[in-house]
PDB file of C-alpha atoms in Angstrom:
ATOM      1  CA  MET A   1       0.000   0.000   0.000  1.00 44.00           C
ATOM      2  CA  LYS A   2       1.246   3.483  -0.852  1.00 48.00           C
ATOM      3  CA  GLN A   3       2.404   5.411   2.223  1.00 56.00           C
ATOM      4  CA  ILE A   4      -0.230   7.540   3.965  1.00 59.00           C
ATOM      5  CA  ASP A   5       1.137  10.743   5.476  1.00 62.00           C
ATOM      6  CA  PRO A   6      -0.461  13.687   7.335  1.00 62.00           C
ATOM      7  CA  GLU A   7      -0.690  15.854   4.181  1.00 70.00           C
ATOM      8  CA  ILE A   8      -2.852  13.294   2.380  1.00 69.00           C
ATOM      9  CA  LEU A   9      -5.048  12.995   5.487  1.00 63.00           C
ATOM     10  CA  LYS A  10      -5.543  16.770   5.626  1.00 62.00           C
ATOM     11  CA  ARG A  11      -6.479  16.928   1.949  1.00 67.00           C
ATOM     12  CA  TYR A  12      -8.951  14.108   2.460  1.00 60.00           C
ATOM     13  CA  ALA A  13     -10.581  15.856   5.437  1.00 58.00           C
ATOM     14  CA  ASN A  14     -10.909  19.068   3.408  1.00 60.00           C
ATOM     15  CA  GLY A  15     -12.271  17.310   0.325  1.00 63.00           C
ATOM     16  CA  ASN A  16      -9.213  18.185  -1.780  1.00 68.00           C
ATOM     17  CA  CYS A  17      -7.986  14.639  -2.479  1.00 67.00           C
ATOM     18  CA  THR A  18      -7.710  13.151  -5.931  1.00 71.00           C
ATOM     19  CA  ALA A  19      -9.958  10.182  -6.637  1.00 61.00           C
ATOM     20  CA  GLU A  20      -6.983   7.868  -6.242  1.00 65.00           C
ATOM     21  CA  GLU A  21      -5.986   9.411  -2.882  1.00 67.00           C
ATOM     22  CA  GLN A  22      -9.582   9.259  -1.612  1.00 61.00           C
ATOM     23  CA  ALA A  23      -9.861   5.560  -2.430  1.00 59.00           C
ATOM     24  CA  LEU A  24      -6.479   4.914  -0.816  1.00 63.00           C
ATOM     25  CA  VAL A  25      -7.382   6.702   2.442  1.00 60.00           C
ATOM     26  CA  GLU A  26     -10.802   5.045   2.717  1.00 55.00           C
ATOM     27  CA  LEU A  27      -9.225   1.634   2.191  1.00 55.00           C
ATOM     28  CA  TRP A  28      -6.689   2.418   4.880  1.00 54.00           C
ATOM     29  CA  LEU A  29      -9.333   3.693   7.317  1.00 51.00           C
ATOM     30  CA  GLY A  30     -11.175   0.414   7.052  1.00 46.00           C
ATOM     31  CA  SER A  31      -8.165  -1.827   7.637  1.00 44.00           C
ATOM     32  CA  GLU A  32      -7.884  -3.795  10.901  1.00 37.00           C
ATOM     33  CA  GLU A  33      -4.138  -3.133  10.954  1.00 39.00           C
ATOM     34  CA  ASN A  34      -4.815   0.586  11.315  1.00 43.00           C
ATOM     35  CA  GLU A  35      -7.021   0.048  14.371  1.00 40.00           C
ATOM     36  CA  SER A  36      -4.548  -2.152  16.224  1.00 40.00           C
ATOM     37  CA  VAL A  37      -1.711   0.330  15.832  1.00 40.00           C
ATOM     38  CA  HIS A  38      -3.490   3.227  17.595  1.00 41.00           C
ATOM     39  CA  GLN A  39      -3.823   1.574  20.984  1.00 42.00           C
ATOM     40  CA  ASP A  40      -0.058   1.244  21.558  1.00 41.00           C
ATOM     41  CA  THR A  41       0.887   4.471  19.829  1.00 37.00           C
ATOM     42  CA  PHE A  42      -1.290   6.809  21.926  1.00 37.00           C
ATOM     43  CA  ALA A  43      -0.012   5.789  25.349  1.00 43.00           C
ATOM     44  CA  GLY A  44       1.128   9.025  27.037  1.00 44.00           C
ATOM     45  CA  ILE A  45      -0.133  11.380  24.289  1.00 41.00           C
ATOM     46  CA  ASN A  46      -2.520  14.238  25.157  1.00 45.00           C
ATOM     47  CA  LYS A  47      -5.364  13.482  22.769  1.00 39.00           C
ATOM     48  CA  GLU A  48      -7.266  16.698  23.513  1.00 46.00           C
ATOM     49  CA  GLU A  49      -4.310  18.913  22.555  1.00 49.00           C
ATOM     50  CA  LEU A  50      -3.775  16.817  19.476  1.00 40.00           C
ATOM     51  CA  LYS A  51      -7.444  17.123  18.554  1.00 40.00           C
ATOM     52  CA  GLN A  52      -7.358  20.927  18.829  1.00 46.00           C
ATOM     53  CA  GLU A  53      -4.198  21.148  16.697  1.00 46.00           C
ATOM     54  CA  LEU A  54      -5.628  18.961  13.973  1.00 39.00           C
ATOM     55  CA  TRP A  55      -8.982  20.773  13.843  1.00 42.00           C
ATOM     56  CA  ALA A  56      -7.181  24.138  13.691  1.00 45.00           C
ATOM     57  CA  GLU A  57      -5.350  23.005  10.559  1.00 42.00           C
ATOM     58  CA  LEU A  58      -8.505  21.811   8.805  1.00 39.00           C
ATOM     59  CA  LYS A  59     -10.416  24.324   6.676  1.00 35.00           C
ATOM     60  CA  PRO A  60     -13.563  25.598   8.425  1.00 39.00           C
ATOM     61  CA  PHE A  61     -16.859  24.197   7.183  1.00 37.00           C
ATOM     62  CA  SER A  62     -19.936  26.474   7.264  1.00 37.00           C
ATOM     63  CA  PRO A  63     -23.019  24.616   5.969  1.00 39.00           C
ATOM     64  CA  SER A  64     -25.984  26.644   4.776  1.00 39.00           C
ATOM     65  CA  LYS A  65     -28.374  23.895   5.906  1.00 40.00           C
ATOM     66  CA  PRO A  66     -28.843  22.135   9.264  1.00 42.00           C
ATOM     67  CA  TRP A  67     -26.395  19.235   9.808  1.00 37.00           C
ATOM     68  CA  TYR A  68     -29.198  16.635   9.749  1.00 38.00           C
ATOM     69  CA  GLN A  69     -29.954  17.621   6.142  1.00 42.00           C
ATOM     70  CA  LEU A  70     -26.337  17.140   5.144  1.00 41.00           C
ATOM     71  CA  PRO A  71     -25.422  13.447   5.228  1.00 46.00           C
ATOM     72  CA  ALA A  72     -22.176  14.203   3.366  1.00 46.00           C
ATOM     73  CA  PHE A  73     -21.068  16.545   6.135  1.00 42.00           C
ATOM     74  CA  ALA A  74     -21.943  14.003   8.796  1.00 43.00           C
ATOM     75  CA  TYR A  75     -19.800  11.459   6.945  1.00 44.00           C
ATOM     76  CA  LYS A  76     -16.922  13.933   6.699  1.00 47.00           C
ATOM     77  CA  LEU A  77     -17.196  14.753  10.421  1.00 43.00           C
ATOM     78  CA  ALA A  78     -16.957  11.052  11.296  1.00 47.00           C
ATOM     79  CA  ALA A  79     -14.013  10.670   8.956  1.00 49.00           C
ATOM     80  CA  CYS A  80     -12.221  13.616  10.558  1.00 49.00           C
ATOM     81  CA  LEU A  81     -12.669  12.132  14.025  1.00 46.00           C
ATOM     82  CA  ALA A  82     -11.071   8.931  12.803  1.00 48.00           C
ATOM     83  CA  LEU A  83      -8.279  10.946  11.207  1.00 49.00           C
ATOM     84  CA  ILE A  84      -7.344  12.562  14.526  1.00 46.00           C
ATOM     85  CA  CYS A  85      -5.727   9.322  15.643  1.00 44.00           C
ATOM     86  CA  SER A  86      -4.503   8.511  12.151  1.00 47.00           C
ATOM     87  CA  ALA A  87      -2.721  11.801  11.570  1.00 46.00           C
ATOM     88  CA  ALA A  88      -0.977  11.685  14.918  1.00 43.00           C
ATOM     89  CA  TYR A  89       0.296   8.173  14.384  1.00 44.00           C
ATOM     90  CA  PHE A  90       1.636   8.797  10.907  1.00 44.00           C
ATOM     91  CA  GLY A  91       2.983  12.214  11.847  1.00 43.00           C
ATOM     92  CA  ILE A  92       5.061  10.749  14.659  1.00 39.00           C
ATOM     93  CA  MET A  93       6.144   7.579  12.877  1.00 43.00           C
ATOM     94  CA  TYR A  94       6.763   9.243   9.510  1.00 41.00           C
ATOM     95  CA  ILE A  95       9.074  11.906  10.942  1.00 37.00           C
ATOM     96  CA  SER A  96      11.062   9.580  13.208  1.00 40.00           C
ATOM     97  CA  HIS A  97      11.586   6.986  10.517  1.00 43.00           C
ATOM     98  CA  GLN A  98      12.460   9.537   7.868  1.00 42.00           C
ATOM     99  CA  GLN A  99      15.234  10.684  10.206  1.00 40.00           C
ATOM    100  CA  GLU A 100      16.523   7.117  10.400  1.00 43.00           C
ATOM    101  CA  ASN A 101      16.064   6.574   6.647  1.00 47.00           C
ATOM    102  CA  GLN A 102      14.082   3.419   7.343  1.00 45.00           C
ATOM    103  CA  PRO A 103      10.577   2.443   6.175  1.00 46.00           C
ATOM    104  CA  LEU A 104       7.752   2.131   8.676  1.00 41.00           C
ATOM    105  CA  ALA A 105       7.760  -1.634   8.233  1.00 41.00           C
ATOM    106  CA  SER A 106      11.272  -1.842   9.742  1.00 51.00           C
ATOM    107  CA  VAL A 107      10.218  -0.976  13.319  1.00 64.00           C
ATOM    108  CA  LEU A 108      12.068  -3.416  15.589  1.00 76.00           C
ATOM    109  CA  VAL A 109      10.041  -5.653  17.866  1.00 86.00           C
ATOM    110  CA  TYR A 110      12.045  -7.054  20.776  1.00 90.00           C
ATOM    111  CA  LYS A 111      11.716 -10.244  22.788  1.00 93.00           C
ATOM    112  CA  GLU A 112      13.273 -11.100  26.151  1.00 95.00           C
ATOM    113  CA  LEU A 113      14.669 -14.429  27.296  1.00 95.00           C
ATOM    114  CA  PHE A 114      15.342 -14.938  31.011  1.00 95.00           C
ATOM    115  CA  VAL A 115      17.239 -17.978  32.337  1.00 96.00           C
ATOM    116  CA  PRO A 116      16.675 -18.627  36.069  1.00 95.00           C
ATOM    117  CA  LYS A 117      19.332 -19.806  38.524  1.00 95.00           C
ATOM    118  CA  GLY A 118      20.248 -23.453  38.110  1.00 94.00           C
ATOM    119  CA  SER A 119      19.379 -23.436  34.401  1.00 95.00           C
ATOM    120  CA  ARG A 120      20.901 -22.720  30.983  1.00 96.00           C
ATOM    121  CA  ALA A 121      19.457 -21.979  27.565  1.00 96.00           C
ATOM    122  CA  THR A 122      20.528 -21.779  23.930  1.00 96.00           C
ATOM    123  CA  ILE A 123      18.959 -19.647  21.209  1.00 96.00           C
ATOM    124  CA  THR A 124      19.658 -19.070  17.505  1.00 97.00           C
ATOM    125  CA  LEU A 125      18.820 -15.583  16.197  1.00 97.00           C
ATOM    126  CA  THR A 126      17.379 -14.909  12.747  1.00 94.00           C
ATOM    127  CA  ASP A 127      20.825 -14.060  11.316  1.00 95.00           C
ATOM    128  CA  GLY A 128      22.199 -17.457  12.387  1.00 96.00           C
ATOM    129  CA  THR A 129      23.997 -16.216  15.518  1.00 97.00           C
ATOM    130  CA  GLU A 130      24.087 -18.869  18.265  1.00 97.00           C
ATOM    131  CA  ILE A 131      23.894 -17.724  21.894  1.00 98.00           C
ATOM    132  CA  SER A 132      24.202 -19.872  25.020  1.00 97.00           C
ATOM    133  CA  LEU A 133      22.958 -18.196  28.203  1.00 97.00           C
ATOM    134  CA  ASN A 134      24.225 -19.006  31.678  1.00 97.00           C
ATOM    135  CA  ALA A 135      22.041 -19.107  34.793  1.00 96.00           C
ATOM    136  CA  ASP A 136      20.445 -15.868  36.040  1.00 96.00           C
ATOM    137  CA  SER A 137      20.918 -14.136  32.669  1.00 97.00           C
ATOM    138  CA  ARG A 138      18.626 -12.019  30.534  1.00 96.00           C
ATOM    139  CA  LEU A 139      18.812 -11.390  26.777  1.00 97.00           C
ATOM    140  CA  LYS A 140      16.836  -8.787  24.846  1.00 95.00           C
ATOM    141  CA  TYR A 141      16.880  -9.331  21.088  1.00 95.00           C
ATOM    142  CA  PRO A 142      14.819  -8.330  18.010  1.00 93.00           C
ATOM    143  CA  VAL A 143      12.389 -10.736  16.380  1.00 92.00           C
ATOM    144  CA  ALA A 144      14.191  -9.911  13.126  1.00 91.00           C
ATOM    145  CA  PHE A 145      17.205  -7.699  12.388  1.00 92.00           C
ATOM    146  CA  THR A 146      16.653  -4.680  10.115  1.00 86.00           C
ATOM    147  CA  GLY A 147      18.818  -1.771   9.032  1.00 85.00           C
ATOM    148  CA  ASN A 148      22.607  -1.731   8.866  1.00 89.00           C
ATOM    149  CA  SER A 149      23.424  -3.184  12.299  1.00 91.00           C
ATOM    150  CA  ARG A 150      22.461  -6.039  14.641  1.00 95.00           C
ATOM    151  CA  ILE A 151      21.854  -4.877  18.223  1.00 94.00           C
ATOM    152  CA  ILE A 152      21.046  -6.911  21.344  1.00 96.00           C
ATOM    153  CA  TYR A 153      21.166  -6.339  25.132  1.00 96.00           C
ATOM    154  CA  LEU A 154      22.665  -8.668  27.755  1.00 97.00           C
ATOM    155  CA  SER A 155      22.517  -8.863  31.540  1.00 97.00           C
ATOM    156  CA  GLY A 156      24.393 -11.877  32.875  1.00 97.00           C
ATOM    157  CA  GLU A 157      26.693 -14.259  31.016  1.00 98.00           C
ATOM    158  CA  ALA A 158      26.542 -15.635  27.490  1.00 98.00           C
ATOM    159  CA  HIS A 159      28.669 -17.438  24.941  1.00 98.00           C
ATOM    160  CA  PHE A 160      28.374 -16.150  21.366  1.00 98.00           C
ATOM    161  CA  LYS A 161      29.001 -17.580  17.919  1.00 97.00           C
ATOM    162  CA  ILE A 162      28.318 -14.535  15.773  1.00 96.00           C
ATOM    163  CA  ALA A 163      27.162 -15.153  12.200  1.00 95.00           C
ATOM    164  CA  LYS A 164      29.491 -13.329   9.815  1.00 92.00           C
ATOM    165  CA  ASP A 165      27.996 -10.324   8.027  1.00 92.00           C
ATOM    166  CA  PRO A 166      30.596  -7.605   7.249  1.00 88.00           C
ATOM    167  CA  SER A 167      27.883  -5.213   6.075  1.00 90.00           C
ATOM    168  CA  ARG A 168      26.022  -5.364   9.435  1.00 93.00           C
ATOM    169  CA  PRO A 169      28.198  -5.292  12.589  1.00 94.00           C
ATOM    170  CA  PHE A 170      26.865  -7.054  15.682  1.00 96.00           C
ATOM    171  CA  LEU A 171      26.537  -4.830  18.786  1.00 96.00           C
ATOM    172  CA  ILE A 172      26.017  -6.026  22.368  1.00 97.00           C
ATOM    173  CA  HIS A 173      25.041  -3.533  25.075  1.00 96.00           C
ATOM    174  CA  THR A 174      25.528  -4.349  28.766  1.00 96.00           C
ATOM    175  CA  ASN A 175      25.393  -2.261  31.930  1.00 94.00           C
ATOM    176  CA  LYS A 176      28.989  -0.998  31.561  1.00 95.00           C
ATOM    177  CA  THR A 177      30.147  -1.822  28.026  1.00 96.00           C
ATOM    178  CA  ASN A 178      29.480  -1.900  24.318  1.00 95.00           C
ATOM    179  CA  THR A 179      30.881  -4.768  22.248  1.00 97.00           C
ATOM    180  CA  ARG A 180      31.219  -4.586  18.458  1.00 95.00           C
ATOM    181  CA  ILE A 181      31.779  -7.681  16.310  1.00 93.00           C
ATOM    182  CA  LEU A 182      31.659  -8.700  12.645  1.00 82.00           C
ATOM    183  CA  GLY A 183      31.877 -12.449  13.180  1.00 86.00           C
ATOM    184  CA  THR A 184      33.624 -14.356  15.952  1.00 94.00           C
ATOM    185  CA  VAL A 185      33.320 -16.636  19.014  1.00 97.00           C
ATOM    186  CA  PHE A 186      33.634 -15.278  22.559  1.00 98.00           C
ATOM    187  CA  ASN A 187      32.253 -15.318  26.100  1.00 98.00           C
ATOM    188  CA  LEU A 188      30.845 -12.204  27.760  1.00 98.00           C
ATOM    189  CA  LYS A 189      30.210 -12.076  31.502  1.00 97.00           C
ATOM    190  CA  ALA A 190      28.265  -9.012  32.660  1.00 97.00           C
ATOM    191  CA  TYR A 191      26.252  -9.637  35.823  1.00 97.00           C
ATOM    192  CA  PRO A 192      25.013  -6.291  37.241  1.00 93.00           C
ATOM    193  CA  GLU A 193      25.757  -7.302  40.847  1.00 91.00           C
ATOM    194  CA  GLU A 194      29.434  -8.034  40.087  1.00 92.00           C
ATOM    195  CA  ASN A 195      32.103  -5.318  39.995  1.00 91.00           C
ATOM    196  CA  LYS A 196      33.730  -6.497  36.768  1.00 94.00           C
ATOM    197  CA  GLU A 197      32.631  -7.365  33.257  1.00 97.00           C
ATOM    198  CA  LEU A 198      34.797  -9.829  31.328  1.00 97.00           C
ATOM    199  CA  LEU A 199      35.007 -10.570  27.612  1.00 98.00           C
ATOM    200  CA  THR A 200      37.082 -13.573  26.526  1.00 98.00           C
ATOM    201  CA  VAL A 201      37.758 -14.191  22.813  1.00 97.00           C
ATOM    202  CA  GLU A 202      38.009 -17.715  21.390  1.00 96.00           C
ATOM    203  CA  GLU A 203      38.091 -16.812  17.687  1.00 95.00           C
ATOM    204  CA  GLY A 204      38.275 -13.642  15.582  1.00 94.00           C
ATOM    205  CA  LYS A 205      38.500 -10.034  16.733  1.00 94.00           C
ATOM    206  CA  VAL A 206      36.264  -8.008  19.086  1.00 96.00           C
ATOM    207  CA  GLN A 207      36.053  -4.318  19.975  1.00 96.00           C
ATOM    208  CA  PHE A 208      35.313  -3.931  23.711  1.00 97.00           C
ATOM    209  CA  SER A 209      34.585  -0.379  24.921  1.00 96.00           C
ATOM    210  CA  SER A 210      33.371   1.520  27.967  1.00 95.00           C
ATOM    211  CA  LYS A 211      29.758   2.724  27.722  1.00 92.00           C
ATOM    212  CA  SER A 212      30.491   5.830  29.830  1.00 90.00           C
ATOM    213  CA  ASP A 213      33.548   6.750  27.734  1.00 91.00           C
ATOM    214  CA  PRO A 214      33.464   5.181  24.228  1.00 89.00           C
ATOM    215  CA  GLU A 215      36.985   6.461  23.562  1.00 90.00           C
ATOM    216  CA  LYS A 216      38.223   3.859  26.043  1.00 91.00           C
ATOM    217  CA  GLN A 217      38.319   0.625  24.080  1.00 94.00           C
ATOM    218  CA  LEU A 218      40.233  -2.595  23.568  1.00 96.00           C
ATOM    219  CA  ILE A 219      40.732  -4.642  20.404  1.00 96.00           C
ATOM    220  CA  LEU A 220      40.836  -8.274  21.539  1.00 96.00           C
ATOM    221  CA  THR A 221      41.858 -11.382  19.598  1.00 96.00           C
ATOM    222  CA  LYS A 222      42.075 -15.129  20.317  1.00 96.00           C
ATOM    223  CA  ASN A 223      42.882 -16.026  23.959  1.00 97.00           C
ATOM    224  CA  GLN A 224      42.755 -12.404  25.071  1.00 97.00           C
ATOM    225  CA  GLN A 225      40.467 -11.279  27.866  1.00 97.00           C
ATOM    226  CA  GLY A 226      39.276  -7.727  28.408  1.00 97.00           C
ATOM    227  CA  THR A 227      37.896  -6.493  31.734  1.00 97.00           C
ATOM    228  CA  ILE A 228      36.265  -3.324  33.000  1.00 97.00           C
ATOM    229  CA  ASP A 229      35.941  -2.598  36.717  1.00 94.00           C
ATOM    230  CA  ALA A 230      33.536  -0.480  38.760  1.00 91.00           C
ATOM    231  CA  ALA A 231      35.679   2.611  38.131  1.00 92.00           C
ATOM    232  CA  GLY A 232      35.460   2.114  34.359  1.00 92.00           C
ATOM    233  CA  ILE A 233      39.112   1.074  33.983  1.00 94.00           C
ATOM    234  CA  LEU A 234      39.788  -1.278  31.069  1.00 96.00           C
ATOM    235  CA  ASP A 235      42.463  -3.955  31.185  1.00 96.00           C
ATOM    236  CA  GLN A 236      43.465  -7.002  29.140  1.00 96.00           C
ATOM    237  CA  LYS A 237      45.509 -10.171  29.550  1.00 96.00           C
ATOM    238  CA  LEU A 238      46.266 -13.508  27.912  1.00 97.00           C
ATOM    239  CA  VAL A 239      44.146 -16.476  29.040  1.00 95.00           C
ATOM    240  CA  TYR A 240      43.094 -19.934  27.889  1.00 93.00           C
ATOM    241  CA  ALA A 241      39.739 -18.862  26.446  1.00 95.00           C
ATOM    242  CA  PRO A 242      37.842 -22.228  26.481  1.00 92.00           C
ATOM    243  CA  ALA A 243      38.241 -22.390  30.275  1.00 89.00           C
ATOM    244  CA  HIS A 244      35.990 -19.350  30.630  1.00 93.00           C
ATOM    245  CA  SER A 245      33.038 -20.949  28.849  1.00 94.00           C
ATOM    246  CA  GLY A 246      33.151 -24.286  30.677  1.00 92.00           C
ATOM    247  CA  TRP A 247      29.822 -23.441  32.334  1.00 94.00           C
ATOM    248  CA  ARG A 248      28.134 -24.507  29.087  1.00 94.00           C
ATOM    249  CA  THR A 249      28.970 -28.129  29.971  1.00 92.00           C
ATOM    250  CA  LYS A 250      28.351 -27.701  33.714  1.00 90.00           C
ATOM    251  CA  LYS A 251      32.035 -27.202  34.399  1.00 92.00           C
ATOM    252  CA  LEU A 252      32.924 -25.114  37.454  1.00 93.00           C
ATOM    253  CA  VAL A 253      36.357 -23.498  37.571  1.00 92.00           C
ATOM    254  CA  PHE A 254      37.541 -21.739  40.746  1.00 94.00           C
ATOM    255  CA  ASN A 255      40.877 -20.087  39.966  1.00 90.00           C
ATOM    256  CA  ASP A 256      42.197 -18.702  43.259  1.00 94.00           C
ATOM    257  CA  LEU A 257      38.801 -17.253  44.189  1.00 94.00           C
ATOM    258  CA  THR A 258      37.705 -16.121  47.632  1.00 96.00           C
ATOM    259  CA  LEU A 259      34.953 -18.096  49.352  1.00 96.00           C
ATOM    260  CA  LYS A 260      32.729 -15.034  48.988  1.00 94.00           C
ATOM    261  CA  GLU A 261      33.248 -15.076  45.197  1.00 93.00           C
ATOM    262  CA  ILE A 262      32.716 -18.842  45.095  1.00 95.00           C
ATOM    263  CA  SER A 263      29.448 -18.549  47.025  1.00 95.00           C
ATOM    264  CA  VAL A 264      28.052 -16.300  44.270  1.00 94.00           C
ATOM    265  CA  LEU A 265      28.938 -18.897  41.624  1.00 94.00           C
ATOM    266  CA  LEU A 266      27.467 -21.770  43.658  1.00 95.00           C
ATOM    267  CA  ASN A 267      24.248 -19.842  44.237  1.00 94.00           C
ATOM    268  CA  ARG A 268      23.916 -19.252  40.509  1.00 93.00           C
ATOM    269  CA  GLU A 269      24.844 -22.826  39.549  1.00 94.00           C
ATOM    270  CA  TYR A 270      22.735 -24.735  42.079  1.00 94.00           C
ATOM    271  CA  ASN A 271      20.069 -22.135  42.933  1.00 93.00           C
ATOM    272  CA  MET A 272      20.758 -22.516  46.663  1.00 91.00           C
ATOM    273  CA  TYR A 273      20.947 -19.940  49.436  1.00 92.00           C
ATOM    274  CA  LEU A 274      24.535 -19.701  50.743  1.00 94.00           C
ATOM    275  CA  GLU A 275      25.739 -18.202  54.005  1.00 94.00           C
ATOM    276  CA  ILE A 276      29.232 -17.733  55.466  1.00 95.00           C
ATOM    277  CA  LYS A 277      28.813 -17.418  59.225  1.00 93.00           C
ATOM    278  CA  ASN A 278      32.522 -17.058  60.004  1.00 88.00           C
ATOM    279  CA  LYS A 279      33.366 -13.759  58.291  1.00 86.00           C
ATOM    280  CA  LYS A 280      37.091 -14.553  58.293  1.00 91.00           C
ATOM    281  CA  LEU A 281      36.323 -17.388  55.880  1.00 94.00           C
ATOM    282  CA  SER A 282      34.983 -14.968  53.256  1.00 95.00           C
ATOM    283  CA  ALA A 283      38.461 -13.803  52.247  1.00 95.00           C
ATOM    284  CA  LYS A 284      40.071 -17.268  52.158  1.00 96.00           C
ATOM    285  CA  ARG A 285      40.916 -18.532  48.673  1.00 97.00           C
ATOM    286  CA  PHE A 286      40.295 -21.818  46.914  1.00 97.00           C
ATOM    287  CA  THR A 287      41.258 -23.367  43.572  1.00 96.00           C
ATOM    288  CA  GLY A 288      39.472 -26.282  41.977  1.00 95.00           C
ATOM    289  CA  THR A 289      37.745 -27.614  38.856  1.00 94.00           C
ATOM    290  CA  TYR A 290      34.516 -29.644  38.823  1.00 95.00           C
ATOM    291  CA  GLN A 291      32.531 -31.303  36.047  1.00 93.00           C
ATOM    292  CA  ASN A 292      28.883 -32.240  36.684  1.00 91.00           C
ATOM    293  CA  SER A 293      29.645 -32.466  40.401  1.00 93.00           C
ATOM    294  CA  SER A 294      27.111 -32.473  43.221  1.00 94.00           C
ATOM    295  CA  LEU A 295      26.985 -29.480  45.538  1.00 95.00           C
ATOM    296  CA  ASN A 296      27.829 -31.749  48.453  1.00 95.00           C
ATOM    297  CA  SER A 297      31.127 -32.886  46.880  1.00 95.00           C
ATOM    298  CA  VAL A 298      32.127 -29.299  46.070  1.00 96.00           C
ATOM    299  CA  ALA A 299      31.272 -28.089  49.582  1.00 96.00           C
ATOM    300  CA  ARG A 300      33.197 -30.986  51.128  1.00 96.00           C
ATOM    301  CA  ASP A 301      36.370 -30.132  49.190  1.00 97.00           C
ATOM    302  CA  ILE A 302      36.120 -26.465  50.110  1.00 96.00           C
ATOM    303  CA  SER A 303      35.652 -27.242  53.806  1.00 96.00           C
ATOM    304  CA  LEU A 304      38.697 -29.544  53.828  1.00 96.00           C
ATOM    305  CA  ALA A 305      40.908 -27.021  52.034  1.00 96.00           C
ATOM    306  CA  LEU A 306      39.836 -24.041  54.152  1.00 95.00           C
ATOM    307  CA  HIS A 307      39.689 -25.980  57.442  1.00 95.00           C
ATOM    308  CA  CYS A 308      36.060 -25.145  58.124  1.00 95.00           C
ATOM    309  CA  LYS A 309      32.752 -26.950  58.491  1.00 95.00           C
ATOM    310  CA  TYR A 310      29.607 -26.835  56.351  1.00 96.00           C
ATOM    311  CA  GLN A 311      25.955 -27.745  56.630  1.00 95.00           C
ATOM    312  CA  LEU A 312      23.860 -28.587  53.566  1.00 95.00           C
ATOM    313  CA  ASN A 313      20.113 -29.120  53.404  1.00 91.00           C
ATOM    314  CA  ASN A 314      17.496 -28.905  50.672  1.00 85.00           C
ATOM    315  CA  GLN A 315      17.356 -25.110  50.714  1.00 83.00           C
ATOM    316  CA  SER A 316      20.704 -23.757  51.864  1.00 94.00           C
ATOM    317  CA  LEU A 317      24.434 -24.258  52.305  1.00 96.00           C
ATOM    318  CA  THR A 318      26.233 -22.763  55.303  1.00 96.00           C
ATOM    319  CA  PHE A 319      29.981 -22.518  55.909  1.00 96.00           C
ATOM    320  CA  TYR A 320      31.134 -21.891  59.495  1.00 93.00           C
TER     321      TYR A 320
END
């Protein structure tokens, strides 16, 4: 259907349309698609002000006969009332999308995927990108990518295999960072409650930058890890990248972590409440690797290494 804009609507309301434009507008007015759009579009808009503005722009109509003898005028009045919503919608959408040089049909519709504690999920986006989500993670992504970029939003941890498309870079927004990719494999850890965000590259090249200061950025390649701390400081180092995505196969890696840091990982992995009653234990460090292990076996090893006791029941784990 040819695009309807506010100028055509005004001409129709004033009776100045061509026959082709009149048929086009009347077809549009009767479409179900038109009705469904208004409900979402008018949230937060002052309809009375809009109504006054639209009526002020329409040419005045002064009938020489009473309105009940003028069925044509009654029809035009009804049409104008319908056009109040129509003109506002197309005025807003037409201007905003002209600025973005995109057609109205390219409006992005987003979905959200949340993975609770103790679970994992895998999703393939419409461009072929494969994403594995760790426990307690949230992904916001478009139903279909449009325009000249591919943009998603992540809170938590995910492993990415980005489908290659040099003409449309892939952009990931988190709480602290922006990540730009053309096609590669990497792991991004960005839990809001943790002080650091970590990006670890397995294949290809990734641009990792601070959201608060985009000039601060790292270019990372295979087996390089970029981090950003609470102060916004970026750093990078060499690592063995596959070790940082072991969670996909239920592999737990504690590399010289404090018990406080480990308790966060165990809570996320097993969805259990954890408590450290002896506060001195919180700063003690532990190193270990586990594959598909029970929480009881992990807790036992930690207690032996740190010379403490633990109590495990169906709902909680306590170290003391």
